[in-house]
């Protein structure tokens, strides 16, 4: 444990820490597990200040967790904030995973995020802060990719011609959800915006707690569902390099959609009609963000090796292809569940 970590823990009254070790597989913050002499454990995080305004983020996280607590909904428990650090109680008995291995796990994820959206639908005003503006504005994400390609700071552009060609073939689809939001056909809701599978923790009884609340802000339910499709229907991890292992599994999609639709009774027709599309678009969007970061020199997502972001981007584009191939089948599943 560093002196800084010790000081931060002590400022929150944690004076008996015995060990602080890196934890989890998040791409943004530095997460540590804290052990103490009394046996009580904590999560200590160094919030990524190049991405987040910690004070703004704290405003949303505290409002969201306190509102959920007031409703008796189990959520993250904030112990303290000490910019750029924060401490949560460790969720004992709950685990998160990076890939589904049984359909019921996808069902649990769908149910958990539908409940999360439901629980927050009546959070009192004011509107939550836009923590990262244009977070799910896919045309803006394309612009960021194009800017990174134009700059090509690492001279990597020539090696990604096939990926850029795939992006070009998909550009026409990028604005559909932002356009439907602008026209009012798709409503703004309080959404999580980062519903990847390891942002939900589940106990032995299937009870879920939604974590990583940093991007909980106004958004579209479709990007929440889309990111669930991206991560909870995948047969392999998002950085699996062997593309023959990368595809969306029908039985996981069916379980996920069932779990989500059982809880998300509030969806309107336009939202329902775009559920399957949202999976493709959210996966495409993350793919272009990984590719843009690869071109920009790996400055946003944590990486473990040189081409990590490129491997992730290829993987995501393969998932888009797999979701495209199964579109008619997945549409039939959603219809059958509605
Ligand atoms: P990032 O923003 O970097 O993704 P997260 O907040 O998602 O960071 O935390 C990373 C990982 O740490 C999670 O996927 C989860 O496994 C673990 N984690 C986070 N908060 C808790 C908690 N309160 N209790 C136990 N584990 C947690
Ligand atoms: C990041 O923080 P984490 O690892 O849960 C990212 C998401 C991406 C995801 C891709 C704030 O999520 O938007 O979809 O990586 N979070 C932020 O795996 O950018
Ligand atoms: Mg996370």
CSV table of C-alpha atoms and ligand atoms in Angstrom, one decimal:
chain,number,residue,atom,x,y,z
A,1,UNK,CA,0.0,0.0,0.0
A,2,UNK,CA,1.3,3.4,-0.9
A,3,UNK,CA,1.5,6.3,1.6
A,4,UNK,CA,-1.1,8.1,-0.5
A,5,UNK,CA,-3.5,5.1,-0.3
A,6,UNK,CA,-2.9,4.8,3.5
A,7,UNK,CA,-3.7,8.5,4.0
A,8,UNK,CA,-6.9,8.3,1.9
A,9,UNK,CA,-8.1,5.2,3.8
A,10,UNK,CA,-7.3,6.8,7.2
A,11,UNK,CA,-9.2,10.0,6.2
A,12,UNK,CA,-12.3,7.8,5.8
A,13,UNK,CA,-11.6,6.1,9.2
A,14,UNK,CA,-10.1,3.0,7.9
A,15,UNK,CA,-7.0,2.7,10.1
A,16,UNK,CA,-6.4,-1.0,10.1
A,17,UNK,CA,-5.7,-1.8,6.4
A,18,UNK,CA,-3.4,-4.7,6.0
A,19,UNK,CA,-3.2,-5.1,2.3
A,20,UNK,CA,-4.2,-3.2,-0.9
A,21,UNK,CA,-4.0,-5.0,-4.2
A,22,UNK,CA,-5.1,-4.4,-7.8
A,23,UNK,CA,-8.5,-5.8,-8.5
A,24,UNK,CA,-11.0,-6.5,-11.3
A,25,UNK,CA,-10.8,-6.0,-15.1
A,26,UNK,CA,-12.3,-2.5,-15.7
A,27,UNK,CA,-10.7,-0.5,-18.5
A,28,UNK,CA,-11.0,3.0,-17.0
A,29,UNK,CA,-10.4,3.4,-13.2
A,30,UNK,CA,-7.6,1.8,-11.1
A,31,UNK,CA,-9.4,-0.5,-8.7
A,32,UNK,CA,-7.9,-2.0,-5.5
A,33,UNK,CA,-9.2,-4.4,-2.9
A,34,UNK,CA,-8.5,-3.4,0.6
A,35,UNK,CA,-8.1,-6.0,3.4
A,36,UNK,CA,-8.3,-4.9,7.1
A,37,UNK,CA,-7.3,-6.4,10.4
A,38,UNK,CA,-11.0,-6.5,11.4
A,39,UNK,CA,-11.9,-8.5,8.3
A,40,UNK,CA,-14.1,-5.8,6.8
A,41,UNK,CA,-13.1,-5.3,3.1
A,42,UNK,CA,-13.3,-2.3,0.8
A,43,UNK,CA,-12.9,-1.3,-2.8
A,44,UNK,CA,-10.6,1.7,-3.3
A,45,UNK,CA,-10.6,3.3,-6.7
A,46,UNK,CA,-8.4,6.0,-8.2
A,47,UNK,CA,-10.9,7.6,-10.6
A,48,UNK,CA,-9.5,8.3,-14.0
A,49,UNK,CA,-9.3,12.1,-14.0
A,50,UNK,CA,-8.5,12.4,-17.7
A,51,UNK,CA,-11.9,11.0,-18.4
A,52,UNK,CA,-14.0,12.1,-15.4
A,53,UNK,CA,-14.6,15.3,-13.5
A,54,UNK,CA,-14.6,13.7,-10.1
A,55,UNK,CA,-16.8,16.3,-8.4
A,56,UNK,CA,-19.4,16.1,-11.1
A,57,UNK,CA,-19.3,12.3,-11.0
A,58,UNK,CA,-19.6,12.2,-7.2
A,59,UNK,CA,-22.8,14.3,-7.5
A,60,UNK,CA,-24.5,11.7,-9.7
A,61,UNK,CA,-23.1,8.7,-7.9
A,62,UNK,CA,-24.2,10.0,-4.4
A,63,UNK,CA,-27.6,11.0,-5.7
A,64,UNK,CA,-28.2,7.6,-7.4
A,65,UNK,CA,-26.9,5.4,-4.5
A,66,UNK,CA,-28.9,7.4,-1.9
A,67,UNK,CA,-32.0,7.3,-4.0
A,68,UNK,CA,-31.7,3.5,-4.4
A,69,UNK,CA,-31.0,3.1,-0.7
A,70,UNK,CA,-34.1,5.2,0.1
A,71,UNK,CA,-36.1,2.6,-1.9
A,72,UNK,CA,-34.5,-0.3,-0.1
A,73,UNK,CA,-32.7,-1.3,-3.3
A,74,UNK,CA,-29.2,-2.8,-2.7
A,75,UNK,CA,-26.5,-0.7,-4.3
A,76,UNK,CA,-22.9,0.4,-4.0
A,77,UNK,CA,-22.2,1.9,-0.6
A,78,UNK,CA,-20.0,5.0,-0.8
A,79,UNK,CA,-17.6,5.2,2.2
A,80,UNK,CA,-15.8,8.3,1.1
A,81,UNK,CA,-14.5,10.5,-1.7
A,82,UNK,CA,-11.1,12.1,-1.7
A,83,UNK,CA,-10.5,13.4,-5.2
A,84,UNK,CA,-9.3,11.5,-7.2
A,85,UNK,CA,-9.9,8.5,-4.8
A,86,UNK,CA,-13.1,7.0,-3.6
A,87,UNK,CA,-13.9,4.1,-1.3
A,88,UNK,CA,-16.9,1.7,-1.5
A,89,UNK,CA,-17.9,-1.1,0.8
A,90,UNK,CA,-16.8,-4.5,-0.7
A,91,UNK,CA,-19.9,-6.4,-2.0
A,92,UNK,CA,-19.3,-9.6,-0.1
A,93,UNK,CA,-20.8,-12.7,-1.6
A,94,UNK,CA,-21.3,-11.1,-5.0
A,95,UNK,CA,-19.1,-11.8,-8.1
A,96,UNK,CA,-18.8,-10.4,-11.6
A,97,UNK,CA,-17.8,-12.2,-14.7
A,98,UNK,CA,-16.5,-11.2,-18.1
A,99,UNK,CA,-18.3,-13.8,-20.2
A,100,UNK,CA,-21.5,-15.7,-19.9
A,101,UNK,CA,-21.1,-19.5,-19.6
A,102,UNK,CA,-24.8,-20.4,-18.8
A,103,UNK,CA,-27.9,-18.8,-20.3
A,104,UNK,CA,-29.3,-18.0,-16.9
A,105,UNK,CA,-26.4,-15.6,-16.3
A,106,UNK,CA,-27.6,-13.6,-19.3
A,107,UNK,CA,-31.1,-13.7,-18.0
A,108,UNK,CA,-29.8,-12.3,-14.6
A,109,UNK,CA,-28.0,-9.5,-16.4
A,110,UNK,CA,-31.1,-8.5,-18.4
A,111,UNK,CA,-33.3,-8.5,-15.4
A,112,UNK,CA,-30.8,-6.5,-13.3
A,113,UNK,CA,-30.4,-3.6,-15.7
A,114,UNK,CA,-34.2,-3.5,-16.4
A,115,UNK,CA,-34.7,-3.2,-12.7
A,116,UNK,CA,-32.0,-0.6,-12.5
A,117,UNK,CA,-33.8,1.5,-15.2
A,118,UNK,CA,-37.1,1.0,-13.5
A,119,UNK,CA,-35.8,1.9,-10.0
A,120,UNK,CA,-34.3,5.2,-11.3
A,121,UNK,CA,-37.2,6.2,-13.5
A,122,UNK,CA,-38.6,8.4,-10.7
A,123,UNK,CA,-35.4,9.9,-9.3
A,124,UNK,CA,-36.5,13.4,-8.3
A,125,UNK,CA,-35.2,16.5,-10.3
A,126,UNK,CA,-32.9,18.1,-11.2
A,127,UNK,CA,-31.8,16.1,-14.3
A,128,UNK,CA,-28.7,14.1,-13.6
A,129,UNK,CA,-25.4,15.6,-14.8
A,130,UNK,CA,-24.1,14.7,-18.3
A,131,UNK,CA,-20.9,13.1,-17.0
A,132,UNK,CA,-19.4,12.5,-20.4
A,133,UNK,CA,-21.3,14.6,-23.1
A,134,UNK,CA,-22.1,12.7,-26.4
A,135,UNK,CA,-21.1,9.4,-24.7
A,136,UNK,CA,-23.4,7.4,-27.0
A,137,UNK,CA,-23.5,9.7,-29.9
A,138,UNK,CA,-22.3,7.3,-32.5
A,139,UNK,CA,-21.7,9.8,-35.3
A,140,UNK,CA,-19.5,11.8,-32.9
A,141,UNK,CA,-17.6,8.6,-32.1
A,142,UNK,CA,-17.1,8.2,-35.9
A,143,UNK,CA,-15.7,11.7,-36.0
A,144,UNK,CA,-13.3,10.9,-33.2
A,145,UNK,CA,-12.1,7.9,-35.2
A,146,UNK,CA,-11.7,9.9,-38.4
A,147,UNK,CA,-9.7,12.5,-36.4
A,148,UNK,CA,-7.5,9.9,-35.0
A,149,UNK,CA,-7.0,8.4,-38.5
A,150,UNK,CA,-6.2,11.8,-39.9
A,151,UNK,CA,-3.5,12.4,-37.3
A,152,UNK,CA,-2.3,8.8,-37.3
A,153,UNK,CA,0.2,9.6,-34.5
A,154,UNK,CA,1.6,6.1,-34.3
A,155,UNK,CA,1.7,5.4,-38.0
A,156,UNK,CA,-0.8,2.6,-37.5
A,157,UNK,CA,-3.4,3.6,-40.1
A,158,UNK,CA,-1.9,1.5,-42.9
A,159,UNK,CA,-2.3,-1.7,-40.8
A,160,UNK,CA,-6.0,-1.2,-40.2
A,161,UNK,CA,-7.3,-0.8,-43.8
A,162,UNK,CA,-9.6,-3.8,-43.5
A,163,UNK,CA,-11.1,-2.4,-40.2
A,164,UNK,CA,-11.6,1.1,-41.7
A,165,UNK,CA,-13.3,-0.5,-44.7
A,166,UNK,CA,-15.7,-2.3,-42.3
A,167,UNK,CA,-16.4,1.0,-40.6
A,168,UNK,CA,-17.2,2.6,-43.9
A,169,UNK,CA,-19.7,-0.2,-44.8
A,170,UNK,CA,-21.4,0.6,-41.5
A,171,UNK,CA,-21.3,4.4,-41.4
A,172,UNK,CA,-24.9,4.7,-42.8
A,173,UNK,CA,-26.3,3.1,-39.7
A,174,UNK,CA,-24.5,5.2,-37.1
A,175,UNK,CA,-27.1,8.0,-36.6
A,176,UNK,CA,-30.3,5.9,-36.2
A,177,UNK,CA,-30.6,6.1,-32.4
A,178,UNK,CA,-29.5,9.7,-32.0
A,179,UNK,CA,-31.9,10.7,-34.8
A,180,UNK,CA,-34.8,8.9,-33.1
A,181,UNK,CA,-33.9,10.6,-29.8
A,182,UNK,CA,-33.7,14.0,-31.5
A,183,UNK,CA,-37.2,13.5,-33.1
A,184,UNK,CA,-38.6,12.5,-29.8
A,185,UNK,CA,-39.6,9.0,-30.9
A,186,UNK,CA,-37.1,7.5,-28.4
A,187,UNK,CA,-37.4,9.1,-25.0
A,188,UNK,CA,-34.5,10.2,-22.8
A,189,UNK,CA,-34.4,8.1,-19.6
A,190,UNK,CA,-32.1,7.6,-16.7
A,191,UNK,CA,-29.7,4.9,-17.9
A,192,UNK,CA,-26.5,3.2,-16.9
A,193,UNK,CA,-24.7,3.6,-20.2
A,194,UNK,CA,-22.0,1.0,-19.5
A,195,UNK,CA,-24.0,-2.2,-19.0
A,196,UNK,CA,-21.1,-4.6,-19.8
A,197,UNK,CA,-21.4,-7.8,-18.1
A,198,UNK,CA,-18.8,-7.2,-15.4
A,199,UNK,CA,-20.6,-4.1,-14.3
A,200,UNK,CA,-23.2,-6.3,-12.6
A,201,UNK,CA,-22.4,-8.4,-9.5
A,202,UNK,CA,-24.6,-11.4,-8.7
A,203,UNK,CA,-24.8,-13.6,-5.5
A,204,UNK,CA,-25.5,-17.3,-5.2
A,205,UNK,CA,-29.3,-16.7,-5.4
A,206,UNK,CA,-29.1,-14.7,-8.6
A,207,UNK,CA,-29.6,-11.4,-6.7
A,208,UNK,CA,-27.9,-8.7,-8.6
A,209,UNK,CA,-26.3,-5.4,-7.7
A,210,UNK,CA,-25.5,-3.0,-10.6
A,211,UNK,CA,-22.1,-1.4,-10.1
A,212,UNK,CA,-19.8,1.1,-12.0
A,213,UNK,CA,-22.3,3.9,-11.7
A,214,UNK,CA,-19.9,6.5,-13.2
A,215,UNK,CA,-21.8,6.9,-16.4
A,216,UNK,CA,-25.4,6.8,-14.9
A,217,UNK,CA,-26.9,9.8,-16.6
A,218,UNK,CA,-29.6,10.8,-19.1
A,219,UNK,CA,-29.5,8.5,-22.1
A,220,UNK,CA,-31.4,5.9,-24.2
A,221,UNK,CA,-32.5,2.5,-22.8
A,222,UNK,CA,-31.4,1.1,-26.2
A,223,UNK,CA,-27.7,1.7,-25.5
A,224,UNK,CA,-28.1,-0.1,-22.3
A,225,UNK,CA,-29.8,-3.1,-24.0
A,226,UNK,CA,-27.3,-2.9,-26.9
A,227,UNK,CA,-24.3,-3.1,-24.6
A,228,UNK,CA,-25.8,-6.0,-22.8
A,229,UNK,CA,-26.1,-7.8,-26.2
A,230,UNK,CA,-22.5,-6.9,-27.0
A,231,UNK,CA,-21.2,-8.5,-23.8
A,232,UNK,CA,-23.8,-11.0,-22.6
A,233,UNK,CA,-24.4,-12.8,-25.8
A,234,UNK,CA,-20.7,-13.2,-26.7
A,235,UNK,CA,-19.3,-16.7,-26.8
A,236,UNK,CA,-15.8,-15.2,-26.0
A,237,UNK,CA,-14.3,-12.3,-24.2
A,238,UNK,CA,-14.1,-8.9,-25.9
A,239,UNK,CA,-10.4,-9.3,-26.4
A,240,UNK,CA,-10.4,-12.9,-27.8
A,241,UNK,CA,-8.0,-12.8,-30.7
A,242,UNK,CA,-9.1,-16.0,-32.4
A,243,UNK,CA,-12.1,-14.7,-34.4
A,244,UNK,CA,-13.4,-18.2,-35.0
A,245,UNK,CA,-14.4,-18.2,-31.3
A,246,UNK,CA,-16.2,-14.8,-31.6
A,247,UNK,CA,-19.9,-14.9,-32.2
A,248,UNK,CA,-23.2,-14.2,-30.5
A,249,UNK,CA,-25.0,-17.2,-29.0
A,250,UNK,CA,-28.7,-17.5,-29.8
A,251,UNK,CA,-29.5,-19.1,-26.4
A,252,UNK,CA,-27.7,-16.2,-24.5
A,253,UNK,CA,-29.6,-13.6,-26.6
A,254,UNK,CA,-32.9,-15.4,-25.8
A,255,UNK,CA,-32.2,-15.5,-22.1
A,256,UNK,CA,-31.0,-11.9,-22.0
A,257,UNK,CA,-34.0,-10.5,-23.9
A,258,UNK,CA,-36.4,-12.5,-21.7
A,259,UNK,CA,-34.8,-11.1,-18.5
A,260,UNK,CA,-34.7,-7.6,-19.9
A,261,UNK,CA,-38.3,-7.6,-21.3
A,262,UNK,CA,-39.8,-9.1,-18.2
A,263,UNK,CA,-38.6,-6.0,-16.3
A,264,UNK,CA,-38.7,-3.3,-19.0
A,265,UNK,CA,-42.4,-2.9,-19.4
A,266,UNK,CA,-41.9,0.9,-19.9
A,267,UNK,CA,-40.4,0.6,-23.4
A,268,UNK,CA,-42.3,2.3,-26.2
A,269,UNK,CA,-42.9,0.9,-29.7
A,270,UNK,CA,-39.9,2.6,-31.2
A,271,UNK,CA,-37.6,1.3,-28.5
A,272,UNK,CA,-39.0,-2.3,-28.9
A,273,UNK,CA,-38.6,-2.1,-32.6
A,274,UNK,CA,-34.9,-1.2,-32.3
A,275,UNK,CA,-33.8,-3.7,-29.6
A,276,UNK,CA,-32.0,-6.0,-32.0
A,277,UNK,CA,-30.5,-3.1,-33.9
A,278,UNK,CA,-29.2,-1.6,-30.7
A,279,UNK,CA,-27.0,-4.7,-30.1
A,280,UNK,CA,-25.3,-4.2,-33.5
A,281,UNK,CA,-24.9,-0.4,-33.0
A,282,UNK,CA,-23.6,-0.5,-29.5
A,283,UNK,CA,-21.1,-3.2,-30.5
A,284,UNK,CA,-20.1,-1.2,-33.6
A,285,UNK,CA,-19.7,1.9,-31.4
A,286,UNK,CA,-17.3,0.2,-28.9
A,287,UNK,CA,-15.4,-1.3,-31.9
A,288,UNK,CA,-14.8,2.2,-33.4
A,289,UNK,CA,-13.8,3.5,-29.9
A,290,UNK,CA,-11.2,0.7,-29.6
A,291,UNK,CA,-10.0,1.4,-33.1
A,292,UNK,CA,-9.8,5.1,-32.5
A,293,UNK,CA,-7.8,4.5,-29.3
A,294,UNK,CA,-5.4,2.2,-31.2
A,295,UNK,CA,-4.8,4.9,-33.7
A,296,UNK,CA,-4.4,7.6,-31.0
A,297,UNK,CA,-1.7,5.6,-29.2
A,298,UNK,CA,-3.8,3.8,-26.5
A,299,UNK,CA,-4.5,6.8,-24.4
A,300,UNK,CA,-8.1,5.9,-23.2
A,301,UNK,CA,-8.6,2.2,-22.4
A,302,UNK,CA,-6.2,0.3,-20.2
A,303,UNK,CA,-4.2,-2.1,-22.4
A,304,UNK,CA,-2.1,-5.1,-21.6
A,305,UNK,CA,0.0,-5.4,-24.8
A,306,UNK,CA,0.8,-3.4,-27.9
A,307,UNK,CA,-2.1,-4.4,-30.2
A,308,UNK,CA,-4.7,-4.9,-27.5
A,309,UNK,CA,-7.0,-2.2,-28.7
A,310,UNK,CA,-6.7,-3.5,-32.3
A,311,UNK,CA,-7.5,-7.1,-31.2
A,312,UNK,CA,-10.6,-5.7,-29.3
A,313,UNK,CA,-11.7,-3.7,-32.3
A,314,UNK,CA,-11.5,-6.7,-34.6
A,315,UNK,CA,-13.3,-8.8,-32.1
A,316,UNK,CA,-16.2,-6.2,-31.9
A,317,UNK,CA,-16.5,-6.0,-35.6
A,318,UNK,CA,-16.7,-9.8,-35.8
A,319,UNK,CA,-19.5,-9.6,-33.2
A,320,UNK,CA,-21.3,-7.1,-35.4
A,321,UNK,CA,-21.1,-9.5,-38.3
A,322,UNK,CA,-22.4,-12.4,-36.2
A,323,UNK,CA,-25.3,-10.2,-34.9
A,324,UNK,CA,-26.1,-9.2,-38.5
A,325,UNK,CA,-26.3,-12.8,-39.6
A,326,UNK,CA,-28.7,-13.6,-36.8
A,327,UNK,CA,-30.9,-10.5,-37.1
A,328,UNK,CA,-34.1,-12.2,-38.4
A,329,UNK,CA,-33.8,-14.9,-35.8
A,330,UNK,CA,-33.2,-12.4,-33.0
A,331,UNK,CA,-36.1,-10.2,-34.2
A,332,UNK,CA,-38.4,-13.3,-34.0
A,333,UNK,CA,-37.2,-14.0,-30.4
A,334,UNK,CA,-38.0,-10.4,-29.4
A,335,UNK,CA,-41.4,-10.6,-31.1
A,336,UNK,CA,-42.2,-13.8,-29.3
A,337,UNK,CA,-41.4,-12.2,-25.9
A,338,UNK,CA,-43.3,-9.0,-26.4
B,1,LIG,P1,-14.0,0.4,-14.1
B,1,LIG,O1,-14.8,1.7,-14.3
B,1,LIG,O2,-12.6,0.6,-14.3
B,1,LIG,O3,-14.7,-0.6,-15.0
B,1,LIG,P2,-15.5,-0.8,-11.9
B,1,LIG,O4,-16.2,0.2,-11.0
B,1,LIG,O5,-16.4,-1.5,-12.9
B,1,LIG,O6,-14.3,0.0,-12.6
B,1,LIG,O7,-14.7,-1.8,-11.0
B,1,LIG,C1,-13.9,-2.8,-11.6
B,1,LIG,C2,-14.2,-4.2,-11.0
B,1,LIG,O8,-14.0,-4.2,-9.6
B,1,LIG,C3,-15.7,-4.7,-11.2
B,1,LIG,O9,-15.9,-5.3,-12.5
B,1,LIG,C4,-15.9,-5.6,-10.1
B,1,LIG,O10,-15.4,-6.9,-10.4
B,1,LIG,C5,-15.0,-5.0,-9.0
B,1,LIG,N1,-15.8,-4.2,-8.0
B,1,LIG,C6,-16.1,-2.9,-8.2
B,1,LIG,N2,-16.8,-2.4,-7.2
B,1,LIG,C7,-16.9,-3.5,-6.3
B,1,LIG,C8,-17.5,-3.6,-4.9
B,1,LIG,N3,-18.1,-2.6,-4.3
B,1,LIG,N4,-17.4,-4.8,-4.3
B,1,LIG,C9,-16.7,-5.8,-4.9
B,1,LIG,N5,-16.2,-5.8,-6.2
B,1,LIG,C10,-16.3,-4.6,-6.8
B,2,LIG,C1,-15.2,0.9,-20.5
B,2,LIG,O1,-15.2,1.0,-17.3
B,2,LIG,P1,-15.5,-0.2,-18.0
B,2,LIG,O2,-14.4,-1.1,-18.2
B,2,LIG,O3,-16.7,-0.8,-17.3
B,2,LIG,C2,-15.9,2.1,-21.1
B,2,LIG,C3,-17.2,1.6,-21.7
B,2,LIG,C4,-16.9,0.6,-22.8
B,2,LIG,C5,-16.1,-0.5,-22.2
B,2,LIG,C6,-15.6,-1.5,-23.3
B,2,LIG,C7,-16.4,5.3,-19.1
B,2,LIG,O4,-16.0,0.3,-19.5
B,2,LIG,O5,-17.9,2.8,-22.3
B,2,LIG,O6,-18.0,0.2,-23.4
B,2,LIG,O7,-14.9,-0.1,-21.5
B,2,LIG,N1,-16.2,3.1,-20.0
B,2,LIG,C8,-16.0,4.4,-20.2
B,2,LIG,O8,-15.3,-2.7,-22.7
B,2,LIG,O9,-15.6,4.8,-21.3
B,3,LIG,MG1,-16.5,-1.4,-14.9
